[in-house]
Short mmCIF file of C-alpha atoms and ligand atoms in Angstrom, two decimals:
data_model
loop_
_atom_site.label_atom_id
_atom_site.label_comp_id
_atom_site.label_asym_id
_atom_site.label_seq_id
_atom_site.Cartn_x
_atom_site.Cartn_y
_atom_site.Cartn_z
CA MET A 190 18.66 -9.43 -17.24
CA ALA A 191 19.03 -12.65 -15.24
CA THR A 192 16.99 -15.78 -14.74
CA ALA A 193 16.36 -17.61 -11.49
CA SER A 194 15.77 -21.28 -10.96
CA THR A 195 12.33 -21.54 -9.34
CA ALA A 196 9.15 -23.58 -9.70
CA SER A 197 8.11 -21.42 -12.65
CA PRO A 198 10.74 -19.59 -14.77
CA VAL A 199 10.79 -15.85 -14.17
CA ARG A 200 12.29 -12.91 -16.03
CA ILE A 201 14.39 -10.72 -13.80
CA GLN A 202 15.01 -7.19 -15.01
CA THR A 203 17.85 -5.54 -13.14
CA ASP A 204 18.21 -2.11 -14.80
CA LEU A 205 16.53 1.21 -14.12
CA PHE A 206 13.68 2.15 -16.48
CA ILE A 207 14.17 5.72 -17.68
CA ASN A 208 12.74 7.37 -20.79
CA GLY A 209 11.47 4.09 -22.20
CA GLU A 210 14.79 2.24 -21.87
CA PHE A 211 16.42 -0.06 -19.37
CA VAL A 212 19.66 1.58 -18.33
CA LYS A 213 22.42 1.25 -15.73
CA ALA A 214 22.64 3.73 -12.88
CA GLU A 215 24.69 6.73 -13.97
CA ASN A 216 27.39 5.91 -11.38
CA GLY A 217 27.20 2.17 -12.11
CA ALA A 218 25.99 1.35 -8.58
CA THR A 219 24.06 -1.84 -7.88
CA ALA A 220 22.52 -3.38 -4.78
CA PRO A 221 21.63 -7.01 -4.09
CA THR A 222 18.07 -8.16 -3.63
CA TYR A 223 17.72 -11.22 -1.41
CA ASN A 224 15.48 -14.29 -1.32
CA PRO A 225 13.93 -14.11 2.18
CA HIS A 226 13.51 -17.89 2.24
CA ASP A 227 17.25 -18.63 2.37
CA ASN A 228 19.09 -15.28 2.35
CA SER A 229 20.61 -15.98 -1.07
CA VAL A 230 21.17 -13.12 -3.53
CA ILE A 231 18.54 -13.23 -6.30
CA ALA A 232 20.17 -10.53 -8.41
CA GLU A 233 22.24 -7.35 -8.32
CA VAL A 234 19.89 -4.52 -9.27
CA ALA A 235 20.92 -1.08 -10.53
CA SER A 236 20.69 1.40 -7.68
CA ALA A 237 19.72 4.93 -8.71
CA SER A 238 21.46 8.09 -7.53
CA THR A 239 20.18 11.64 -7.44
CA ALA A 240 21.52 12.09 -11.01
CA ASP A 241 19.20 9.29 -12.12
CA VAL A 242 16.28 11.01 -10.37
CA ASP A 243 17.05 14.11 -12.43
CA ARG A 244 17.22 12.04 -15.65
CA ALA A 245 13.88 10.37 -14.83
CA VAL A 246 12.18 13.67 -13.94
CA ARG A 247 13.45 15.24 -17.19
CA ALA A 248 12.02 12.33 -19.20
CA ALA A 249 8.68 12.54 -17.39
CA THR A 250 8.56 16.32 -17.89
CA GLU A 251 9.19 15.96 -21.63
CA ALA A 252 6.57 13.21 -21.96
CA PHE A 253 3.89 15.10 -20.05
CA PRO A 254 2.46 17.44 -22.76
CA LYS A 255 1.76 14.61 -25.24
CA TRP A 256 0.52 12.11 -22.67
CA SER A 257 -1.83 14.56 -21.02
CA ALA A 258 -3.15 15.68 -24.42
CA LEU A 259 -3.87 12.11 -25.53
CA SER A 260 -7.55 11.27 -25.38
CA ALA A 261 -8.55 9.76 -22.06
CA ALA A 262 -9.93 6.74 -23.93
CA ASP A 263 -6.51 6.09 -25.50
CA ARG A 264 -4.76 6.28 -22.14
CA GLY A 265 -7.39 3.99 -20.70
CA ARG A 266 -7.00 1.46 -23.53
CA MET A 267 -3.30 1.01 -22.71
CA LEU A 268 -4.08 0.34 -19.05
CA LEU A 269 -6.77 -2.17 -20.04
CA LYS A 270 -4.25 -3.98 -22.26
CA LEU A 271 -1.76 -3.94 -19.41
CA ALA A 272 -4.32 -5.58 -17.11
CA ASP A 273 -4.88 -8.36 -19.66
CA LEU A 274 -1.15 -8.87 -20.10
CA ILE A 275 -0.60 -9.15 -16.34
CA GLU A 276 -3.32 -11.80 -16.15
CA SER A 277 -1.82 -13.73 -19.04
CA ARG A 278 1.54 -13.82 -17.20
CA ALA A 279 -0.02 -14.43 -13.78
CA GLU A 280 2.06 -17.38 -12.67
CA GLU A 281 5.36 -15.90 -13.72
CA ILE A 282 4.63 -12.56 -12.01
CA ALA A 283 3.32 -14.26 -8.87
CA THR A 284 6.50 -16.36 -8.69
CA LEU A 285 8.68 -13.28 -9.05
CA GLU A 286 6.80 -11.45 -6.29
CA SER A 287 6.96 -14.47 -3.97
CA LEU A 288 10.67 -14.87 -4.62
CA ASP A 289 11.50 -11.24 -3.85
CA THR A 290 9.11 -10.57 -0.94
CA GLY A 291 8.46 -13.95 0.72
CA HIS A 292 4.68 -13.79 0.15
CA PRO A 293 3.35 -17.32 -0.29
CA MET A 294 2.48 -18.22 -3.88
CA ARG A 295 -1.08 -19.11 -2.84
CA ASP A 296 -1.55 -15.44 -1.94
CA THR A 297 0.36 -13.84 -4.81
CA MET A 298 -1.60 -16.07 -7.24
CA ARG A 299 -5.05 -15.47 -5.78
CA LEU A 300 -4.66 -11.94 -4.35
CA ASP A 301 -1.67 -9.83 -5.43
CA VAL A 302 -1.65 -10.56 -9.17
CA PRO A 303 -5.44 -10.54 -9.76
CA ARG A 304 -5.81 -7.37 -7.69
CA THR A 305 -3.01 -5.66 -9.61
CA ALA A 306 -4.72 -6.47 -12.92
CA MET A 307 -8.11 -5.48 -11.48
CA THR A 308 -6.79 -2.11 -10.33
CA PHE A 309 -5.15 -1.24 -13.66
CA ARG A 310 -8.42 -2.33 -15.35
CA TYR A 311 -10.56 -0.23 -13.02
CA PHE A 312 -8.54 2.92 -13.70
CA GLY A 313 -8.24 2.09 -17.41
CA GLY A 314 -12.04 2.04 -17.49
CA MET A 315 -12.25 5.16 -15.36
CA ALA A 316 -10.01 7.28 -17.63
CA ASP A 317 -12.79 8.43 -20.00
CA LYS A 318 -15.56 8.46 -17.41
CA PHE A 319 -14.05 10.97 -15.05
CA GLU A 320 -15.92 14.22 -15.61
CA GLY A 321 -15.94 17.82 -14.53
CA THR A 322 -19.15 19.48 -13.34
CA VAL A 323 -21.44 22.32 -14.33
CA ILE A 324 -22.26 24.55 -11.37
CA PRO A 325 -25.46 26.60 -11.07
CA VAL A 326 -24.16 30.14 -10.49
CA ASP A 327 -25.52 33.62 -11.33
CA GLN A 328 -28.05 34.11 -14.14
CA GLY A 329 -26.42 34.36 -17.56
CA PHE A 330 -23.16 32.63 -16.60
CA LEU A 331 -21.92 29.17 -17.35
CA ASN A 332 -19.53 27.87 -14.71
CA TYR A 333 -17.88 24.52 -15.29
CA THR A 334 -14.91 22.66 -13.90
CA LEU A 335 -12.05 20.97 -15.72
CA ARG A 336 -10.06 18.18 -14.10
CA GLN A 337 -6.46 18.54 -15.21
CA PRO A 338 -3.48 16.32 -14.39
CA VAL A 339 -1.06 17.77 -11.85
CA GLY A 340 2.07 17.03 -13.94
CA VAL A 341 5.04 14.88 -13.00
CA VAL A 342 4.16 12.70 -10.03
CA GLY A 343 6.75 11.08 -7.75
CA GLN A 344 5.62 7.83 -6.19
CA ILE A 345 7.56 6.22 -3.34
CA VAL A 346 6.49 2.78 -2.14
CA PRO A 347 7.50 0.31 0.59
CA TRP A 348 8.44 -3.36 0.36
CA ASN A 349 5.33 -5.06 1.70
CA PHE A 350 3.12 -5.18 -1.43
CA PRO A 351 5.41 -3.89 -4.21
CA LEU A 352 3.45 -5.40 -7.09
CA MET A 353 0.01 -4.22 -5.97
CA PHE A 354 1.36 -0.76 -5.24
CA THR A 355 2.40 -0.33 -8.89
CA SER A 356 -1.30 -0.41 -9.80
CA TRP A 357 -2.59 1.56 -6.81
CA LYS A 358 -0.10 4.33 -7.56
CA MET A 359 0.28 4.31 -11.33
CA GLY A 360 -3.28 3.30 -12.31
CA PRO A 361 -5.03 6.54 -11.31
CA ALA A 362 -2.01 8.79 -12.00
CA LEU A 363 -1.69 7.60 -15.62
CA ALA A 364 -5.44 7.45 -16.26
CA ALA A 365 -5.66 11.12 -15.23
CA GLY A 366 -2.86 12.11 -17.63
CA ASN A 367 0.12 12.52 -15.30
CA THR A 368 3.59 11.15 -15.94
CA VAL A 369 5.34 9.15 -13.25
CA VAL A 370 8.67 8.57 -11.54
CA LEU A 371 8.23 5.60 -9.19
CA LYS A 372 10.76 4.50 -6.60
CA PRO A 373 10.25 0.97 -5.30
CA ALA A 374 11.83 -0.02 -2.00
CA ALA A 375 15.44 -1.10 -2.43
CA LEU A 376 14.53 -4.46 -0.81
CA THR A 377 11.91 -5.46 -3.40
CA PRO A 378 12.50 -3.85 -6.82
CA LEU A 379 11.80 -6.81 -9.12
CA SER A 380 8.05 -6.81 -9.73
CA SER A 381 7.85 -3.11 -10.53
CA LEU A 382 10.68 -3.44 -13.09
CA ARG A 383 8.80 -6.38 -14.63
CA ILE A 384 5.66 -4.20 -14.85
CA ALA A 385 7.79 -1.59 -16.65
CA GLU A 386 8.63 -4.24 -19.28
CA LEU A 387 4.92 -4.99 -19.73
CA MET A 388 4.21 -1.26 -20.05
CA GLN A 389 6.70 -1.16 -22.91
CA GLU A 390 4.85 -4.10 -24.51
CA VAL A 391 1.47 -2.37 -24.42
CA GLY A 392 2.95 0.77 -25.97
CA ILE A 393 2.96 3.28 -23.12
CA PRO A 394 5.11 6.03 -24.66
CA LYS A 395 8.68 6.63 -23.52
CA GLY A 396 9.13 8.86 -20.50
CA VAL A 397 5.54 8.45 -19.28
CA VAL A 398 6.68 5.95 -16.65
CA ASN A 399 10.13 5.82 -15.07
CA ILE A 400 11.10 3.30 -12.39
CA ILE A 401 14.19 3.88 -10.31
CA PRO A 402 14.98 1.56 -7.40
CA GLY A 403 17.39 3.12 -4.92
CA ALA A 404 18.04 4.14 -1.35
CA GLY A 405 15.28 6.13 0.28
CA SER A 406 17.56 8.60 2.02
CA ALA A 407 19.13 9.69 -1.30
CA VAL A 408 16.69 8.93 -4.12
CA GLY A 409 13.41 9.28 -2.19
CA GLN A 410 14.60 12.40 -0.41
CA HIS A 411 15.73 14.01 -3.68
CA MET A 412 12.33 13.23 -5.22
CA ALA A 413 10.55 14.83 -2.27
CA GLU A 414 12.69 17.97 -2.65
CA HIS A 415 12.56 18.10 -6.46
CA GLN A 416 11.34 21.38 -7.97
CA ASP A 417 9.91 19.69 -11.08
CA ILE A 418 7.82 17.10 -9.26
CA ALA A 419 4.30 18.40 -8.70
CA LYS A 420 3.07 15.74 -6.32
CA ILE A 421 4.51 12.99 -4.14
CA SER A 422 2.37 10.00 -3.39
CA PHE A 423 4.10 8.19 -0.56
CA THR A 424 3.35 4.89 1.13
CA GLY A 425 5.61 4.00 4.02
CA SER A 426 6.38 4.71 7.64
CA THR A 427 5.11 7.68 9.60
CA ASP A 428 8.68 8.86 10.36
CA VAL A 429 9.63 9.05 6.69
CA GLY A 430 6.23 10.61 5.93
CA ARG A 431 7.13 13.49 8.27
CA ARG A 432 10.46 13.95 6.45
CA ILE A 433 8.64 14.10 3.13
CA VAL A 434 6.28 16.79 4.41
CA LYS A 435 9.31 18.96 5.32
CA ALA A 436 11.12 18.26 2.04
CA SER A 437 8.05 19.10 -0.03
CA ALA A 438 7.83 22.65 1.28
CA SER A 439 10.24 24.26 -1.19
CA ASN A 440 7.83 24.04 -4.16
CA LEU A 441 4.69 23.37 -2.09
CA LYS A 442 4.14 20.09 -3.86
CA ARG A 443 0.95 18.18 -3.29
CA LEU A 444 1.23 15.17 -0.99
CA GLY A 445 -0.66 11.95 -0.48
CA LEU A 446 0.59 10.09 2.59
CA GLU A 447 -0.31 6.47 3.33
CA LEU A 448 1.53 5.78 6.57
CA GLY A 449 1.65 3.29 9.41
CA GLY A 450 -1.20 1.62 11.25
CA LYS A 451 -2.13 -0.29 14.39
CA GLY A 452 -5.54 -1.69 13.48
CA ALA A 453 -8.07 -2.30 16.25
CA ASN A 454 -10.05 -5.50 15.80
CA ILE A 455 -12.88 -5.68 18.36
CA VAL A 456 -14.74 -8.92 19.09
CA PHE A 457 -18.00 -8.38 20.99
CA ALA A 458 -19.71 -10.98 23.19
CA ASP A 459 -22.41 -11.63 20.58
CA ALA A 460 -19.99 -12.23 17.67
CA HIS A 461 -20.17 -15.35 15.55
CA LEU A 462 -17.05 -16.87 17.09
CA PRO A 463 -15.76 -19.21 14.33
CA ALA A 464 -16.00 -16.41 11.74
CA ALA A 465 -14.35 -13.94 14.10
CA VAL A 466 -11.49 -16.35 14.88
CA ASN A 467 -10.80 -17.09 11.23
CA GLY A 468 -11.19 -13.51 10.07
CA SER A 469 -9.00 -12.18 12.86
CA ALA A 470 -6.25 -14.65 11.98
CA PHE A 471 -6.36 -13.49 8.34
CA ALA A 472 -6.37 -9.89 9.59
CA ILE A 473 -2.98 -10.30 11.25
CA PHE A 474 -1.17 -13.28 9.71
CA HIS A 475 -1.79 -12.67 6.00
CA ASN A 476 1.50 -11.54 4.41
CA GLN A 477 3.23 -12.34 7.73
CA GLY A 478 1.48 -9.33 9.27
CA GLN A 479 3.41 -6.94 7.03
CA ALA A 480 0.38 -4.86 6.21
CA CYS A 481 -0.40 -1.30 7.25
CA ILE A 482 -4.05 -2.29 7.78
CA ALA A 483 -3.26 -5.48 9.73
CA GLY A 484 -5.59 -6.17 12.64
CA SER A 485 -2.70 -6.04 15.05
CA ARG A 486 -4.71 -5.25 18.20
CA LEU A 487 -7.29 -7.83 19.20
CA ILE A 488 -9.73 -6.28 21.66
CA LEU A 489 -11.87 -9.04 23.18
CA HIS A 490 -14.95 -8.90 25.37
CA GLU A 491 -14.01 -10.51 28.66
CA SER A 492 -16.92 -13.00 28.51
CA ILE A 493 -15.68 -14.65 25.30
CA ALA A 494 -11.95 -13.89 25.52
CA ASP A 495 -10.84 -17.30 26.83
CA ALA A 496 -12.97 -19.28 24.37
CA PHE A 497 -11.83 -17.03 21.52
CA LEU A 498 -8.16 -17.34 22.45
CA ASP A 499 -8.31 -21.14 22.74
CA GLN A 500 -9.48 -21.36 19.13
CA PHE A 501 -7.34 -18.47 17.87
CA VAL A 502 -4.08 -19.77 19.36
CA ALA A 503 -4.82 -23.28 18.04
CA LEU A 504 -5.39 -21.82 14.57
CA ALA A 505 -2.20 -19.73 14.78
CA LYS A 506 -0.19 -22.83 15.71
CA SER A 507 -1.64 -24.76 12.78
CA ILE A 508 -0.65 -22.22 10.07
CA ARG A 509 1.66 -23.94 7.58
CA ILE A 510 4.97 -22.05 7.50
CA GLY A 511 7.35 -22.75 4.64
CA ASN A 512 8.99 -21.84 1.36
CA PRO A 513 6.76 -19.24 -0.32
CA LEU A 514 7.18 -20.99 -3.67
CA ASP A 515 5.44 -24.10 -2.27
CA ILE A 516 1.74 -23.69 -3.04
CA ALA A 517 0.79 -25.42 0.25
CA THR A 518 2.56 -22.73 2.31
CA GLU A 519 0.24 -20.42 4.25
CA MET A 520 2.90 -18.20 5.82
CA GLY A 521 6.32 -17.33 4.39
CA PRO A 522 9.34 -15.52 5.80
CA LEU A 523 9.41 -11.81 6.65
CA THR A 524 10.82 -9.74 3.82
CA SER A 525 14.19 -8.83 5.34
CA MET A 526 16.55 -10.05 8.02
CA GLY A 527 16.61 -6.64 9.69
CA HIS A 528 12.85 -6.62 9.87
CA ARG A 529 12.75 -10.16 11.30
CA ASP A 530 15.11 -9.02 14.06
CA LYS A 531 12.93 -5.98 14.78
CA VAL A 532 9.81 -8.14 15.13
CA LEU A 533 11.58 -10.60 17.45
CA GLY A 534 12.86 -7.60 19.44
CA TYR A 535 9.25 -6.64 20.14
CA CYS A 536 8.75 -10.04 21.84
CA ASP A 537 11.45 -9.04 24.36
CA ILE A 538 9.88 -5.60 24.77
CA ALA A 539 6.50 -7.24 25.47
CA LYS A 540 7.99 -9.50 28.15
CA GLU A 541 9.91 -6.63 29.77
CA GLN A 542 6.61 -4.76 30.29
CA GLY A 543 4.84 -7.81 31.73
CA GLY A 544 3.24 -9.08 28.52
CA GLN A 545 2.59 -12.77 28.13
CA ILE A 546 3.46 -14.63 24.93
CA LEU A 547 0.61 -17.09 24.31
CA THR A 548 2.26 -18.62 21.25
CA GLY A 549 5.13 -17.87 18.86
CA GLY A 550 7.72 -15.19 19.56
CA ARG A 551 10.51 -17.15 17.88
CA ALA A 552 11.71 -18.74 14.66
CA PRO A 553 10.01 -22.02 13.69
CA GLN A 554 11.44 -24.87 15.77
CA ASN A 555 12.88 -28.15 14.39
CA ARG A 556 12.67 -26.96 10.78
CA PRO A 557 16.29 -27.09 9.57
CA GLU A 558 15.19 -26.23 6.02
CA LEU A 559 13.98 -22.82 7.25
CA THR A 560 16.93 -21.75 9.42
CA GLY A 561 18.57 -19.70 6.65
CA GLY A 562 15.41 -17.62 6.11
CA TYR A 563 13.71 -14.77 7.93
CA TYR A 564 10.90 -16.81 9.48
CA VAL A 565 8.89 -15.97 12.62
CA GLU A 566 6.10 -18.09 14.06
CA PRO A 567 2.61 -16.56 14.32
CA THR A 568 2.79 -14.70 17.61
CA VAL A 569 -0.01 -13.89 20.05
CA VAL A 570 0.79 -11.67 23.02
CA GLU A 571 -1.47 -10.54 25.84
CA ALA A 572 -0.49 -7.07 27.09
CA LYS A 573 -1.90 -3.92 28.68
CA PRO A 574 -3.36 -1.29 26.29
CA GLY A 575 -0.68 1.26 27.25
CA ASP A 576 2.30 -1.08 26.70
CA ARG A 577 4.68 -0.32 23.83
CA VAL A 578 3.57 -3.41 21.89
CA SER A 579 -0.02 -2.16 22.14
CA CYS A 580 0.82 1.26 20.72
CA GLU A 581 3.75 0.89 18.29
CA GLU A 582 3.52 -0.65 14.83
CA VAL A 583 5.31 -4.03 14.84
CA PHE A 584 4.46 -4.85 11.22
CA GLY A 585 4.87 -8.59 11.63
CA PRO A 586 2.91 -11.76 12.52
CA PHE A 587 2.45 -10.32 15.99
CA VAL A 588 -0.95 -9.60 17.48
CA VAL A 589 -1.47 -8.02 20.88
CA VAL A 590 -4.57 -8.97 22.88
CA SER A 591 -6.45 -6.92 25.46
CA ARG A 592 -9.83 -7.44 27.14
CA PHE A 593 -12.75 -5.06 27.77
CA LYS A 594 -15.90 -5.03 29.92
CA THR A 595 -18.04 -2.22 28.43
CA ASP A 596 -18.59 -0.74 24.97
CA GLU A 597 -17.12 2.56 26.19
CA GLU A 598 -13.95 0.76 27.24
CA ALA A 599 -13.69 -1.02 23.86
CA LEU A 600 -13.95 2.29 22.01
CA GLN A 601 -11.49 3.97 24.34
CA ILE A 602 -8.90 1.23 23.69
CA ALA A 603 -9.56 1.25 19.93
CA ASN A 604 -9.02 5.02 19.72
CA SER A 605 -6.08 5.19 22.13
CA VAL A 606 -3.25 5.05 19.56
CA GLU A 607 -1.82 7.74 17.28
CA TYR A 608 -2.70 5.75 14.12
CA GLY A 609 -6.08 5.63 12.36
CA LEU A 610 -5.93 3.53 9.23
CA GLY A 611 -8.10 0.38 9.34
CA GLY A 612 -10.18 -1.21 12.06
CA GLY A 613 -12.65 -4.06 12.39
CA LEU A 614 -15.44 -5.31 14.60
CA TRP A 615 -17.34 -8.53 14.99
CA THR A 616 -20.92 -8.47 16.29
CA THR A 617 -24.41 -9.65 15.35
CA ASN A 618 -25.94 -6.43 16.72
CA LEU A 619 -26.61 -4.15 13.72
CA ALA A 620 -27.08 -0.96 15.73
CA LYS A 621 -23.85 -1.51 17.65
CA ALA A 622 -21.97 -2.28 14.44
CA HIS A 623 -22.94 1.02 12.83
CA ARG A 624 -22.44 2.99 16.03
CA PHE A 625 -18.87 1.71 16.31
CA ALA A 626 -18.18 2.11 12.58
CA ALA A 627 -18.91 5.81 12.98
CA ALA A 628 -17.02 6.17 16.27
CA ILE A 629 -13.77 4.35 15.50
CA ARG A 630 -11.14 6.92 14.49
CA SER A 631 -9.88 5.49 11.20
CA GLY A 632 -10.12 5.77 7.42
CA MET A 633 -11.63 2.29 6.97
CA VAL A 634 -13.79 0.00 9.09
CA TRP A 635 -14.72 -3.60 8.40
CA ILE A 636 -17.82 -5.14 10.02
CA ASN A 637 -17.79 -8.95 10.34
CA CYS A 638 -14.88 -9.10 7.92
CA TYR A 639 -11.40 -7.58 7.81
CA LYS A 640 -8.96 -6.12 5.27
CA ARG A 641 -11.34 -6.03 2.32
CA VAL A 642 -9.97 -3.76 -0.42
CA ASN A 643 -11.27 -2.98 -3.88
CA PRO A 644 -10.06 -0.46 -6.48
CA ALA A 645 -13.46 1.27 -6.32
CA SER A 646 -13.36 1.86 -2.55
CA PRO A 647 -11.38 4.73 -0.97
CA PHE A 648 -8.29 3.69 0.98
CA GLY A 649 -6.35 5.84 3.44
CA GLY A 650 -6.04 7.00 7.01
CA VAL A 651 -6.30 9.76 9.59
CA GLY A 652 -3.96 10.96 12.35
CA SER A 653 -0.45 9.49 12.12
CA SER A 654 -1.66 7.16 9.35
CA GLY A 655 -1.51 10.09 6.95
CA TYR A 656 -3.90 11.92 4.67
CA GLY A 657 -5.31 11.68 1.18
CA ARG A 658 -7.03 8.63 -0.31
CA GLU A 659 -6.09 6.06 -2.90
CA MET A 660 -8.51 4.09 -5.09
CA GLY A 661 -11.92 5.01 -6.46
CA PHE A 662 -12.96 8.48 -7.59
CA GLU A 663 -11.05 9.87 -4.63
CA ALA A 664 -7.77 8.83 -6.25
CA MET A 665 -8.68 10.54 -9.52
CA HIS A 666 -9.44 13.72 -7.59
CA GLN A 667 -6.07 13.54 -5.91
CA TYR A 668 -4.18 13.19 -9.18
CA THR A 669 -5.94 16.16 -10.78
CA GLU A 670 -6.29 19.88 -10.20
CA VAL A 671 -9.78 21.29 -10.48
CA LYS A 672 -10.09 24.42 -12.60
CA SER A 673 -13.20 26.58 -12.47
CA VAL A 674 -14.10 28.23 -15.79
CA TRP A 675 -16.56 31.17 -15.98
CA VAL A 676 -18.27 32.11 -19.24
CA ASN A 677 -20.51 35.09 -19.75
CA VAL A 678 -23.16 33.45 -21.91
CA ASP A 679 -25.96 35.95 -21.60
CA ALA A 680 -25.33 38.05 -18.53
CA ASN A 681 -26.03 41.71 -18.33
CA ILE A 682 -23.14 42.94 -16.18
CA PRO A 683 -23.71 46.54 -15.09
CA PRO A 684 -20.51 48.58 -15.39
CA PHE A 685 -18.52 48.53 -12.16
CA TYR A 686 -17.31 52.09 -12.84
CA PRO A 687 -20.35 53.74 -14.44
CA ARG A 688 -19.22 56.87 -16.31
P1 NAD B 987 9.81 3.28 4.92
O1 NAD B 987 9.11 4.53 5.30
O2 NAD B 987 11.10 2.97 5.57
O3 NAD B 987 10.10 3.25 3.34
C1 NAD B 987 9.09 3.48 2.39
C2 NAD B 987 9.72 4.03 1.13
O4 NAD B 987 10.27 5.32 1.42
C3 NAD B 987 10.87 3.19 0.58
O5 NAD B 987 10.84 3.20 -0.82
C4 NAD B 987 12.08 3.93 1.11
O6 NAD B 987 13.25 3.70 0.33
C5 NAD B 987 11.64 5.36 1.01
N1 NAD B 987 12.36 6.32 1.88
C6 NAD B 987 13.10 6.06 2.98
N2 NAD B 987 13.63 7.23 3.47
C7 NAD B 987 13.18 8.22 2.67
C8 NAD B 987 13.34 9.65 2.67
N3 NAD B 987 14.08 10.28 3.59
N4 NAD B 987 12.71 10.36 1.72
C9 NAD B 987 11.93 9.75 0.80
N5 NAD B 987 11.75 8.41 0.74
C10 NAD B 987 12.36 7.65 1.67
O7 NAD B 987 8.75 2.12 5.11
P2 NAD B 987 8.97 0.57 4.91
O8 NAD B 987 9.68 0.03 6.09
O9 NAD B 987 9.51 0.32 3.55
O10 NAD B 987 7.44 0.06 4.90
C11 NAD B 987 6.73 -0.22 6.03
C12 NAD B 987 5.87 0.96 6.43
O11 NAD B 987 4.99 1.29 5.37
C13 NAD B 987 4.98 0.63 7.61
O12 NAD B 987 4.98 1.71 8.50
C14 NAD B 987 3.61 0.47 6.98
O13 NAD B 987 2.53 0.69 7.85
C15 NAD B 987 3.66 1.46 5.89
N6 NAD B 987 2.65 1.15 4.88
C16 NAD B 987 1.55 1.96 4.80
C17 NAD B 987 0.55 1.67 3.89
C18 NAD B 987 -0.68 2.52 3.77
O14 NAD B 987 -1.39 2.42 2.76
N7 NAD B 987 -1.00 3.37 4.74
C19 NAD B 987 0.66 0.56 3.06
C20 NAD B 987 1.79 -0.24 3.19
C21 NAD B 987 2.78 0.08 4.11
#
């Protein structure tokens, strides 16, 4: 346990959480987690090995029979208490998340923390309302379905929204009666370990949740291969998603894959321009663009493109960049130095292919207080639809602009990438809005808004963005097996072998 000196005091848990206790890694290994604002080490955090995966899976396996047999209402009550506890510690948890990830406090306070509590509360409430069905079959038979937990679930998450992902992943899994081994990204382990402490406080029994930060190639890979893990729910890059599919084959474990994205954001000629400009800026620059659903491709009708870009570039230039712990900050640093370098590398790639940088493409200028951090200015690039920056996920404050003449061309550009996660469109024409909502190849579409999420609404993608859905009833389906039960109530079954 360590403390950090920040605006609001935070508790920093640095040990693995296995079988209800905070423990060191079996081999004693640790890894630093950095403050993206100034590259200082926040803490040395225990770094799990494959032996720790085995310990965690054993604990989750032992905890499963009791947890799954507990009444759904009792499981739900613990998640409801957890939601309340998170809200009561909102400022401390928001500070911790901002410190570890670089998200501005104004966002962690008004989005990440409330949404985390809301999601645990939604699934806490869902636990005892999730029902099987009775199916009308042949006369005299009762056929009903049971929804049963799949068992030990492995959950592997990335570094972009580590706090929120604890609730997206664990909320439905626990409500449905599964036990969990969760691996946060090595870059951002702190908020999930803090949630583990709160889970202890609300009385979630030992072994039901295990949290083991560690390297993806060792810990994540071992989880994906593990014979005693029944399902992997993975959020991360498409490349690692493919590796997990291969690794899961040995015991045919279930998979949910939430992978990369390259969101199309189409602005039609009849759009309400001020709303489209503001919403499109949120779509890409919120969380420094480190969002799988970011609106990272702006597709503008040629008749409004210049007017739109004048306002959009002016807004991008006005975004207040700074220390995430300062409540006035609108954009913080990227989460890691390596990632900052990758994003800046894409500016060179854009230029090499003839792209034009309209603003940004560099670290903030004349801001000596930010030079130690991983900052990148909001970046707007105009490029051809086939260019690398128009097709590959940059995952930063980097939006690529293209122009279209006809609706057919807009749809062709929108659907021209391998990803299909989120997409948006701005128009005042209702018929066009619905036509495009149906035609865009993606798991989610936003009309005259962007990046809305809610625990009740299914979330997930198609194509290289993965498969399976989180949130809502869909998530409960994905964390349960359906069993069909046949009962001969009053059926007269003629003998199959009449003698
Ligand atoms: P990543 O794929 O590198 O890592 C994600 C997680 O997988 C980390 O915990 C990592 O340690 C682990 N991992 C790495 N190698 C592994 C292996 N061989 N086996 C098992 N686990 C392994 O992704 P990232 O860079 O941390 O996150 C950014 C990516 O996540 C982007 O592509 C983004 O689009 C995607 N993402 C998707 C969603 C979604 O809901 N679709 C949400 C957020 C982020």
